[in-house]
Amino acid sequence: MSTMKRGRRAVVLGTLAALALGATACGSSGGDPLSGGSSAPTASGGPGGPAAGGGSGSTVVVGSANFPENVLLGSIYSQALKAKGVKVEEKFNIGSREVLYGQLQSGNLTVLPEYNGALLAYLDAKSTAVSTQDVNAALATTLPSALGILDSSPAEDKDSLSVSQETADKYNLKTISDLAAKAGELTIGGPPEFKSRREQQFKDVYGLTFKEWKPTADTTANALKDGGVQVGNVFTTDPKIVQYKLVALADPKNVFGAQNITPLVNKSGVDATATAALNAVSAKLDTAGLTALMKRVAVDKEDPSAVAKDWLKSNGLG
């Protein structure tokens, strides 16, 4: 497992890049080296060499970073391509974004499961795009010509404000906006830096003033389960959301920017068949489904390849 930990993805404005590139997050699904790296390429990037999967009959090389969720996604992509007759080579557990990105540019990799908001932060630290549409539009103009993104899935691995099912039922909570009337009675938990980064933003955007802020770090989901806090900052695909029956509140005003699972490709290496197969995966993959899959991988310790196979079969893609 890489020593570089999962970045705090999907943070708006100037904090987006800093969090996506360096902060520590919950470790239930492993570190996220995609959020690492201090030297991002310019918009022109490097030259895109001939991709390993250049056209029909060639081999598409699917890569992944070395944390469980990305390996699972890589396996889903790989098996979906194979199901359509595409010749595939798997290179999983590689490393950080700067290594993976360079390998994709050179053509040593053809396809990589990415997180659109964190990728944009890596490429353009000053970008203020937060919605899926705006992030992808920015990527379209920022990525070098050799690279491109395919369809983003609804699935996102991003920060959330989550509550227990009991708290959601008690206060009729479905969105962060619903917290406004009750926040003064509730204690919120998260990493030590969460208060300084988010308190004013929650006041300005959602009108939230919480009773107390507690630094719960990686124990936030447990604190929600045990009642030590009533609201907590938990990643949306943390398997503890399923394990503890937590509710991730919707964020209609995009305090937490988009982090959609999105195939990043070397364009010369994917033909129409490969593109259609990967877009079909994106169309079916949602956050709740990915979270359930991650419980099987991270909590139940099932093999990611077997979990990917089950998901593809159940969605008519395998």
Coordinates of C-alpha atoms in Angstrom, one line a residue:
M1 CA 0.0 0.0 0.0
S2 CA 1.4 3.4 -0.9
T3 CA 2.4 5.8 1.9
M4 CA 0.6 8.6 0.1
K5 CA -2.9 8.9 1.6
R6 CA -6.2 9.6 -0.1
G7 CA -6.6 13.3 -0.8
R8 CA -9.5 15.3 0.5
R9 CA -11.2 15.4 -2.9
A10 CA -13.8 17.8 -4.2
V11 CA -12.9 21.0 -2.3
V12 CA -14.0 24.3 -3.9
L13 CA -11.9 27.2 -5.0
G14 CA -8.3 27.5 -3.8
T15 CA -8.5 24.7 -1.3
L16 CA -9.4 22.1 -3.9
A17 CA -5.8 21.6 -5.1
A18 CA -4.2 21.6 -1.7
L19 CA -6.7 19.0 -0.4
A20 CA -6.7 16.9 -3.4
L21 CA -2.9 16.7 -3.5
G22 CA -1.9 16.3 0.1
A23 CA -4.4 15.8 2.9
T24 CA -5.0 12.7 4.9
A25 CA -8.4 10.9 4.8
C26 CA -10.2 7.9 6.1
G27 CA -8.2 4.7 5.6
S28 CA -11.0 2.1 5.4
S29 CA -10.5 1.7 1.7
G30 CA -6.8 2.5 1.7
G31 CA -4.6 5.4 0.7
D32 CA -5.2 7.3 -2.5
P33 CA -2.0 8.0 -4.4
L34 CA -4.0 9.6 -7.2
S35 CA -4.2 12.6 -4.9
G36 CA -0.4 12.8 -4.5
G37 CA 2.2 14.7 -6.5
S38 CA 3.5 18.2 -6.3
S39 CA 4.4 18.9 -9.9
A40 CA 1.5 18.9 -12.3
P41 CA 2.1 19.1 -16.1
T42 CA 1.1 22.2 -18.0
A43 CA -1.9 22.2 -20.2
S44 CA 0.2 21.3 -23.2
G45 CA 1.5 18.3 -21.4
G46 CA 4.2 16.1 -22.9
P47 CA 4.0 14.4 -26.2
G48 CA 1.6 11.5 -26.4
G49 CA 3.5 8.6 -27.7
P50 CA 1.8 5.7 -29.5
A51 CA -0.6 4.0 -27.1
A52 CA -0.4 0.4 -26.4
G53 CA -4.0 -0.1 -27.4
G54 CA -3.9 1.7 -30.7
G55 CA -7.0 0.7 -32.5
S56 CA -8.9 -2.5 -33.3
G57 CA -7.1 -5.7 -32.5
S58 CA -4.4 -4.0 -30.4
T59 CA -4.0 -4.4 -26.6
V60 CA -5.7 -1.9 -24.3
V61 CA -3.6 -1.5 -21.1
V62 CA -5.8 -0.7 -18.1
G63 CA -3.9 0.7 -15.1
S64 CA -4.8 1.6 -11.6
A65 CA -3.3 3.3 -8.5
N66 CA -2.5 1.1 -5.5
F67 CA -5.5 1.5 -3.3
P68 CA -8.4 -0.9 -3.2
E69 CA -11.1 1.3 -4.8
N70 CA -9.0 2.1 -7.8
V71 CA -8.0 -1.5 -8.3
L72 CA -11.7 -2.5 -8.2
L73 CA -12.5 0.1 -10.8
G74 CA -9.6 -1.0 -13.0
S75 CA -10.9 -4.5 -12.8
I76 CA -14.4 -3.4 -13.8
Y77 CA -13.0 -1.5 -16.8
S78 CA -10.8 -4.4 -17.8
Q79 CA -13.5 -7.1 -17.6
A80 CA -16.0 -4.8 -19.4
L81 CA -13.6 -4.4 -22.3
K82 CA -12.9 -8.1 -22.4
A83 CA -16.6 -8.8 -22.6
K84 CA -16.7 -6.8 -25.8
G85 CA -13.8 -8.7 -27.3
V86 CA -11.1 -6.1 -26.6
K87 CA -7.7 -7.5 -25.9
V88 CA -6.7 -6.2 -22.5
E89 CA -3.6 -6.2 -20.3
E90 CA -3.9 -5.2 -16.6
K91 CA -1.3 -3.1 -14.8
F92 CA -2.8 -2.5 -11.4
N93 CA -1.3 -1.1 -8.1
I94 CA 1.1 1.2 -9.9
G95 CA 1.5 4.3 -7.8
S96 CA 0.9 8.1 -7.6
R97 CA -1.0 10.3 -10.1
E98 CA 2.2 11.8 -11.4
V99 CA 3.5 8.4 -12.3
L100 CA 0.2 7.2 -13.7
Y101 CA -0.4 10.3 -15.7
G102 CA 3.1 10.1 -17.3
Q103 CA 2.5 6.5 -18.2
L104 CA -0.8 7.4 -19.8
Q105 CA 0.8 10.2 -21.8
S106 CA 3.6 7.9 -23.0
G107 CA 1.2 5.2 -24.1
N108 CA 2.4 2.6 -21.6
L109 CA -1.1 2.8 -20.2
T110 CA -4.3 3.2 -22.2
V111 CA -7.1 3.6 -19.6
L112 CA -7.1 4.7 -16.0
P113 CA -10.0 5.1 -13.6
E114 CA -9.8 8.8 -12.5
Y115 CA -11.7 11.3 -10.2
N116 CA -12.5 14.3 -12.4
G117 CA -12.3 17.0 -9.7
A118 CA -8.9 15.8 -8.3
L119 CA -7.6 15.4 -11.8
L120 CA -8.5 19.0 -12.7
A121 CA -6.9 20.2 -9.4
Y122 CA -3.7 18.3 -10.4
L123 CA -3.7 20.0 -13.8
D124 CA -4.9 23.4 -12.9
A125 CA -4.6 24.4 -9.2
K126 CA -6.4 27.7 -9.8
S127 CA -9.6 26.2 -11.3
T128 CA -12.8 27.1 -9.5
A129 CA -15.0 24.5 -11.3
V130 CA -17.1 22.5 -8.9
S131 CA -20.1 20.9 -10.8
T132 CA -19.6 17.8 -12.9
Q133 CA -20.4 19.6 -16.1
D134 CA -18.0 22.5 -15.4
V135 CA -15.2 20.2 -14.2
N136 CA -15.4 18.1 -17.3
A137 CA -15.5 21.2 -19.5
A138 CA -12.4 22.5 -17.9
L139 CA -10.7 19.2 -18.3
A140 CA -11.5 19.2 -22.0
T141 CA -9.5 22.4 -22.5
T142 CA -6.8 21.5 -20.0
L143 CA -5.8 18.0 -20.9
P144 CA -3.1 17.6 -23.6
S145 CA -4.3 16.6 -27.0
A146 CA -3.1 13.0 -26.6
L147 CA -5.4 12.4 -23.6
G148 CA -9.2 12.6 -23.1
I149 CA -11.9 11.7 -20.7
L150 CA -14.9 9.5 -21.5
D151 CA -18.3 9.7 -19.9
S152 CA -18.3 10.4 -16.1
S153 CA -20.3 8.1 -13.9
P154 CA -22.8 9.3 -11.3
A155 CA -20.5 7.5 -8.8
E156 CA -18.4 9.9 -6.7
D157 CA -15.8 9.3 -4.0
K158 CA -16.0 12.7 -2.3
D159 CA -16.4 14.4 1.1
S160 CA -19.9 14.3 2.5
L161 CA -21.8 15.4 5.6
S162 CA -23.3 12.1 6.9
V163 CA -25.6 11.2 9.7
S164 CA -26.9 8.0 11.2
Q165 CA -30.2 6.6 9.9
E166 CA -31.7 7.4 13.3
T167 CA -30.7 11.1 13.1
A168 CA -31.9 11.3 9.5
D169 CA -35.3 9.9 10.5
K170 CA -35.6 12.0 13.7
Y171 CA -34.9 15.4 11.9
N172 CA -36.2 14.4 8.4
L173 CA -32.7 15.0 6.9
K174 CA -32.1 14.4 3.2
T175 CA -29.9 17.3 2.2
I176 CA -27.3 19.5 3.9
S177 CA -29.9 22.3 3.6
D178 CA -32.2 20.3 5.9
L179 CA -29.6 20.7 8.7
A180 CA -30.2 24.5 9.0
A181 CA -33.0 24.3 11.5
K182 CA -31.3 21.8 13.8
A183 CA -27.6 22.4 13.4
G184 CA -27.4 24.4 16.7
E185 CA -28.4 21.2 18.6
L186 CA -25.9 18.9 16.8
T187 CA -22.2 18.1 17.2
I188 CA -20.2 17.7 14.0
G189 CA -17.1 15.6 13.6
G190 CA -14.3 15.3 11.1
P191 CA -10.5 15.6 10.6
P192 CA -8.7 18.2 12.8
E193 CA -8.5 20.7 10.0
F194 CA -12.2 20.3 9.0
K195 CA -13.5 23.1 11.2
S196 CA -11.0 25.8 10.0
R197 CA -11.6 24.8 6.4
R198 CA -15.4 24.5 6.4
E199 CA -17.1 26.3 9.3
Q200 CA -17.4 29.6 7.6
Q201 CA -18.3 28.0 4.3
F202 CA -21.2 26.1 5.9
K203 CA -22.5 29.3 7.5
D204 CA -22.3 31.2 4.2
V205 CA -23.7 28.6 1.9
Y206 CA -26.1 26.7 4.0
G207 CA -26.7 28.9 7.1
L208 CA -25.3 26.2 9.4
T209 CA -24.0 26.9 12.9
F210 CA -23.3 23.7 14.8
K211 CA -23.4 23.3 18.5
E212 CA -19.8 21.8 18.7
W213 CA -17.0 20.7 16.3
K214 CA -15.1 17.6 17.4
P215 CA -11.8 16.4 15.8
T216 CA -12.7 12.7 15.1
A217 CA -10.3 12.1 12.2
D218 CA -10.5 8.5 10.9
T219 CA -13.0 7.5 13.6
T220 CA -15.8 9.8 12.3
A221 CA -18.0 7.0 11.0
N222 CA -17.6 5.1 14.3
A223 CA -18.5 8.3 16.2
L224 CA -21.7 8.7 14.1
K225 CA -22.6 5.1 14.9
D226 CA -21.9 5.5 18.6
G227 CA -23.6 8.9 18.9
G228 CA -20.4 10.8 19.8
V229 CA -21.3 13.2 17.0
Q230 CA -24.5 13.6 15.1
V231 CA -23.0 14.9 11.8
G232 CA -19.7 13.8 10.3
N233 CA -17.4 14.2 7.4
V234 CA -17.2 10.8 5.7
F235 CA -16.2 9.9 2.2
T236 CA -19.2 8.8 0.1
T237 CA -17.7 5.4 -0.8
D238 CA -16.4 4.6 2.6
P239 CA -17.8 1.1 3.2
K240 CA -18.6 2.1 6.8
I241 CA -21.5 4.0 5.3
V242 CA -23.1 0.7 4.3
Q243 CA -21.7 -1.2 7.3
Y244 CA -23.2 1.3 9.9
K245 CA -26.2 2.3 7.8
L246 CA -25.2 5.9 7.6
V247 CA -26.9 8.5 5.3
A248 CA -24.7 10.8 3.2
L249 CA -26.7 14.0 2.8
A250 CA -27.2 15.5 -0.6
D251 CA -25.2 18.6 -1.4
P252 CA -27.4 20.7 -3.8
K253 CA -25.2 23.8 -3.5
N254 CA -21.9 22.0 -4.3
V255 CA -19.9 22.8 -1.2
F256 CA -18.0 19.6 -2.0
G257 CA -17.0 19.8 -5.7
A258 CA -17.5 17.0 -8.2
Q259 CA -15.4 13.8 -7.9
N260 CA -17.1 11.6 -10.5
I261 CA -15.4 8.3 -11.4
T262 CA -14.3 9.0 -15.0
P263 CA -12.2 7.0 -17.5
L264 CA -9.0 8.9 -18.5
V265 CA -7.7 7.5 -21.8
N266 CA -4.9 7.8 -24.3
K267 CA -7.1 8.6 -27.2
S268 CA -5.0 6.8 -29.8
G269 CA -5.4 3.6 -27.8
V270 CA -9.2 3.3 -27.6
D271 CA -11.5 2.6 -30.6
A272 CA -15.3 2.9 -30.8
T273 CA -15.8 -0.5 -29.2
A274 CA -13.6 0.2 -26.2
T275 CA -15.1 3.7 -25.8
A276 CA -18.7 2.3 -25.8
A277 CA -17.8 -0.4 -23.3
L278 CA -16.3 2.1 -20.8
N279 CA -19.2 4.5 -21.3
A280 CA -21.6 1.7 -20.6
V281 CA -19.9 1.1 -17.2
S282 CA -20.1 4.8 -16.4
A283 CA -23.8 4.8 -17.2
K284 CA -24.5 2.0 -14.6
L285 CA -22.1 2.9 -11.8
D286 CA -23.5 5.0 -9.0
T287 CA -22.2 6.0 -5.5
A288 CA -24.4 3.7 -3.6
G289 CA -23.5 0.8 -5.8
L290 CA -19.8 1.5 -5.5
T291 CA -20.0 1.9 -1.8
A292 CA -21.6 -1.6 -1.6
L293 CA -18.9 -3.0 -3.7
M294 CA -16.2 -1.4 -1.5
K295 CA -17.8 -3.0 1.5
R296 CA -17.2 -6.4 -0.1
V297 CA -13.6 -5.5 -0.9
A298 CA -12.5 -3.6 2.2
V299 CA -14.6 -5.1 4.9
D300 CA -15.5 -8.6 3.7
K301 CA -12.0 -9.0 2.0
E302 CA -13.4 -10.4 -1.2
D303 CA -11.2 -10.4 -4.3
P304 CA -11.7 -7.2 -6.4
S305 CA -11.7 -9.2 -9.6
A306 CA -14.6 -11.4 -8.4
V307 CA -16.5 -8.4 -7.1
A308 CA -16.1 -6.6 -10.4
K309 CA -17.3 -9.7 -12.3
D310 CA -20.4 -10.0 -10.2
W311 CA -21.2 -6.3 -10.7
L312 CA -20.7 -6.5 -14.5
K313 CA -22.9 -9.6 -14.7
S314 CA -25.7 -8.1 -12.6
N315 CA -25.7 -5.0 -14.9
G316 CA -25.7 -6.9 -18.1
L317 CA -22.1 -5.8 -19.0
G318 CA -20.2 -9.0 -18.4

